[in-house]
């Protein structure tokens, strides 16, 4: 309606009970449609396909000049989140010593994070790169010898200690193997120490949350992890989010910001609570990565 006033969306086919499609067609499950414009102007179909992608269809095909084919995955289909997230029930440690579920975190909360040399530090949550509490998703679950359990999407970066080289690196969660070491918070000393991974499994769970701290790291369920995903460089990902850190700093300097946060009618986490999906800046970075980064740097 906004793109072409007066032109309607034409749904040529949807549910099929007459078996006029192939044996495995999604039309039999009500998960596929073929669409066109009411004026049958084929010059519009390229843009129509693009609009279908933006509308959220999982698959859009423009193989015919007569129509656009679109389909969606079933709610029970297994997929890998292409970004990086934790489960909402996973917890972070606040500066005051209270553990808080990630699904309840607010922008401005100071949570336990990690410096570049592996030291614990509290860092402010400045935004959520992704937040969807209703999305079913596949996760990797890491179990350590000390009892820590981290549940995270496959493309997320997790801190890994290399004892042979005495070096701290970041590795995609689905590439971590048993007997490798991750950094885990010691409850007695508060230090981050290497703990051996004894079990790696795949699980499904509801909800994804990806808080971004100013430090670019976060300790979740006592395990140190990155706030980033998809590319295998913590430093490059952190550099890519520099504009958001700068924007957060500038907003903190504005007098109106403090007034807004102190207002009972506008709680500081209201924007986070309204967010349902990927942050616009993170989405932009995910879209351009295929054009500016070598394939070997990206999670496949």
Tab-separated table of N, CA, C and O in Angstrom, residues 11 13-17 21-35 52 56-61 68-79:
chain	number	residue	atom	x	y	z
A	11	UNK	N	-2.968	-12.686	-3.893
A	11	UNK	CA	-2.530	-14.016	-3.467
A	11	UNK	C	-3.086	-15.017	-4.464
A	11	UNK	O	-4.280	-15.311	-4.481
A	13	UNK	N	-2.064	-18.297	-4.905
A	13	UNK	CA	-2.238	-19.629	-4.325
A	13	UNK	C	-1.828	-19.593	-2.865
A	13	UNK	O	-0.907	-18.861	-2.488
A	14	UNK	N	-2.492	-20.416	-2.077
A	14	UNK	CA	-2.078	-20.557	-0.681
A	14	UNK	C	-2.264	-22.014	-0.269
A	14	UNK	O	-1.499	-22.876	-0.686
A	15	UNK	N	-3.307	-22.303	0.525
A	15	UNK	CA	-3.569	-23.688	0.940
A	15	UNK	C	-4.040	-24.517	-0.254
A	15	UNK	O	-4.874	-24.091	-1.044
A	16	UNK	N	-3.480	-25.716	-0.354
A	16	UNK	CA	-3.845	-26.604	-1.467
A	16	UNK	C	-4.330	-27.934	-0.913
A	16	UNK	O	-3.590	-28.634	-0.225
A	17	UNK	N	-5.571	-28.265	-1.207
A	17	UNK	CA	-6.121	-29.558	-0.806
A	17	UNK	C	-6.366	-30.468	-2.003
A	17	UNK	O	-6.856	-31.585	-1.855
A	21	UNK	N	0.291	-29.546	-6.456
A	21	UNK	CA	1.712	-29.218	-6.349
A	21	UNK	C	2.528	-30.485	-6.121
A	21	UNK	O	1.983	-31.584	-6.069
A	22	UNK	N	3.841	-30.309	-6.003
A	22	UNK	CA	4.714	-31.444	-5.782
A	22	UNK	C	4.436	-32.131	-4.459
A	22	UNK	O	3.788	-31.582	-3.562
A	23	UNK	N	4.966	-33.333	-4.307
A	23	UNK	CA	4.679	-34.167	-3.145
A	23	UNK	C	5.082	-33.509	-1.841
A	23	UNK	O	4.392	-33.652	-0.830
A	24	UNK	N	6.182	-32.764	-1.848
A	24	UNK	CA	6.695	-32.154	-0.620
A	24	UNK	C	6.310	-30.680	-0.477
A	24	UNK	O	6.866	-29.971	0.340
A	25	UNK	N	5.358	-30.230	-1.281
A	25	UNK	CA	5.004	-28.814	-1.292
A	25	UNK	C	4.497	-28.333	0.062
A	25	UNK	O	3.722	-29.019	0.740
A	26	UNK	N	4.930	-27.133	0.454
A	26	UNK	CA	4.473	-26.531	1.704
A	26	UNK	C	3.061	-25.973	1.578
A	26	UNK	O	2.465	-25.575	2.584
A	27	UNK	N	2.525	-25.929	0.366
A	27	UNK	CA	1.140	-25.481	0.181
A	27	UNK	C	0.178	-26.419	0.906
A	27	UNK	O	-0.906	-26.018	1.317
A	28	UNK	N	0.553	-27.710	1.069
A	28	UNK	CA	-0.308	-28.662	1.756
A	28	UNK	C	-0.333	-28.418	3.257
A	28	UNK	O	-1.200	-28.932	3.960
A	29	UNK	N	0.628	-27.665	3.769
A	29	UNK	CA	0.703	-27.380	5.202
A	29	UNK	C	0.272	-25.955	5.533
A	29	UNK	O	0.325	-25.537	6.688
A	30	UNK	N	-0.118	-25.208	4.510
A	30	UNK	CA	-0.529	-23.826	4.732
A	30	UNK	C	0.626	-22.903	5.059
A	30	UNK	O	0.430	-21.867	5.706
A	31	UNK	N	1.835	-23.250	4.616
A	31	UNK	CA	3.008	-22.441	4.934
A	31	UNK	C	3.643	-21.823	3.688
A	31	UNK	O	4.785	-21.367	3.727
A	32	UNK	N	2.912	-21.807	2.576
A	32	UNK	CA	3.449	-21.222	1.347
A	32	UNK	C	2.358	-20.458	0.602
A	32	UNK	O	1.180	-20.822	0.650
A	33	UNK	N	2.789	-19.391	-0.062
A	33	UNK	CA	1.879	-18.608	-0.902
A	33	UNK	C	2.612	-18.206	-2.179
A	33	UNK	O	3.839	-18.100	-2.203
A	34	UNK	N	1.842	-18.005	-3.238
A	34	UNK	CA	2.377	-17.354	-4.435
A	34	UNK	C	1.641	-16.030	-4.558
A	34	UNK	O	0.407	-15.980	-4.468
A	35	UNK	N	2.393	-14.955	-4.709
A	35	UNK	CA	1.799	-13.624	-4.688
A	35	UNK	C	2.189	-12.838	-5.930
A	35	UNK	O	3.172	-13.141	-6.612
A	52	UNK	N	8.682	-8.871	0.507
A	52	UNK	CA	8.331	-10.139	1.163
A	52	UNK	C	9.433	-10.570	2.125
A	52	UNK	O	9.164	-11.080	3.214
A	56	UNK	N	9.335	-10.791	6.553
A	56	UNK	CA	9.659	-11.889	7.455
A	56	UNK	C	9.515	-13.283	6.892
A	56	UNK	O	9.684	-14.262	7.640
A	57	UNK	N	9.226	-13.439	5.599
A	57	UNK	CA	9.174	-14.779	5.030
A	57	UNK	C	10.559	-15.412	5.096
A	57	UNK	O	11.580	-14.753	4.862
A	58	UNK	N	10.612	-16.712	5.415
A	58	UNK	CA	11.899	-17.405	5.520
A	58	UNK	C	12.497	-17.729	4.156
A	58	UNK	O	13.706	-17.858	4.023
A	59	UNK	N	11.644	-17.880	3.136
A	59	UNK	CA	12.119	-18.216	1.803
A	59	UNK	C	11.306	-17.433	0.773
A	59	UNK	O	10.081	-17.458	0.790
A	60	UNK	N	11.987	-16.727	-0.086
A	60	UNK	CA	11.332	-15.967	-1.157
A	60	UNK	C	12.023	-16.298	-2.468
A	60	UNK	O	13.248	-16.182	-2.578
A	61	UNK	N	11.256	-16.717	-3.456
A	61	UNK	CA	11.815	-17.117	-4.740
A	61	UNK	C	11.155	-16.333	-5.868
A	61	UNK	O	9.926	-16.276	-5.972
A	68	UNK	N	5.568	-14.397	-7.294
A	68	UNK	CA	6.611	-14.591	-6.296
A	68	UNK	C	6.184	-15.726	-5.378
A	68	UNK	O	5.035	-15.773	-4.927
A	69	UNK	N	7.106	-16.656	-5.119
A	69	UNK	CA	6.814	-17.761	-4.200
A	69	UNK	C	7.414	-17.432	-2.839
A	69	UNK	O	8.592	-17.076	-2.740
A	70	UNK	N	6.608	-17.553	-1.768
A	70	UNK	CA	7.071	-17.267	-0.409
A	70	UNK	C	6.649	-18.398	0.518
A	70	UNK	O	5.574	-18.989	0.343
A	71	UNK	N	7.488	-18.689	1.509
A	71	UNK	CA	7.122	-19.713	2.486
A	71	UNK	C	7.745	-19.385	3.830
A	71	UNK	O	8.675	-18.579	3.933
A	72	UNK	N	7.221	-20.029	4.870
A	72	UNK	CA	7.736	-19.862	6.227
A	72	UNK	C	8.020	-21.231	6.826
A	72	UNK	O	7.392	-22.223	6.468
A	73	UNK	N	8.982	-21.270	7.754
A	73	UNK	CA	9.285	-22.499	8.462
A	73	UNK	C	8.180	-22.793	9.466
A	73	UNK	O	7.497	-21.883	9.927
A	74	UNK	N	8.048	-24.059	9.812
A	74	UNK	CA	7.082	-24.408	10.849
A	74	UNK	C	7.628	-23.977	12.196
A	74	UNK	O	8.830	-23.792	12.376
A	75	UNK	N	6.737	-23.824	13.183
A	75	UNK	CA	7.149	-23.412	14.519
A	75	UNK	C	8.077	-24.431	15.159
A	75	UNK	O	8.872	-24.107	16.036
A	76	UNK	N	7.989	-25.691	14.716
A	76	UNK	CA	8.808	-26.745	15.302
A	76	UNK	C	10.064	-27.025	14.510
A	76	UNK	O	10.822	-27.929	14.837
A	77	UNK	N	10.291	-26.302	13.425
A	77	UNK	CA	11.471	-26.567	12.614
A	77	UNK	C	12.728	-26.186	13.369
A	77	UNK	O	12.751	-25.258	14.160
A	78	UNK	N	13.798	-26.917	13.127
A	78	UNK	CA	15.062	-26.691	13.792
A	78	UNK	C	15.907	-25.762	12.948
A	78	UNK	O	16.129	-25.995	11.769
A	79	UNK	N	16.374	-24.690	13.530
A	79	UNK	CA	17.205	-23.743	12.806
A	79	UNK	C	18.281	-23.207	13.722
A	79	UNK	O	18.149	-23.225	14.937
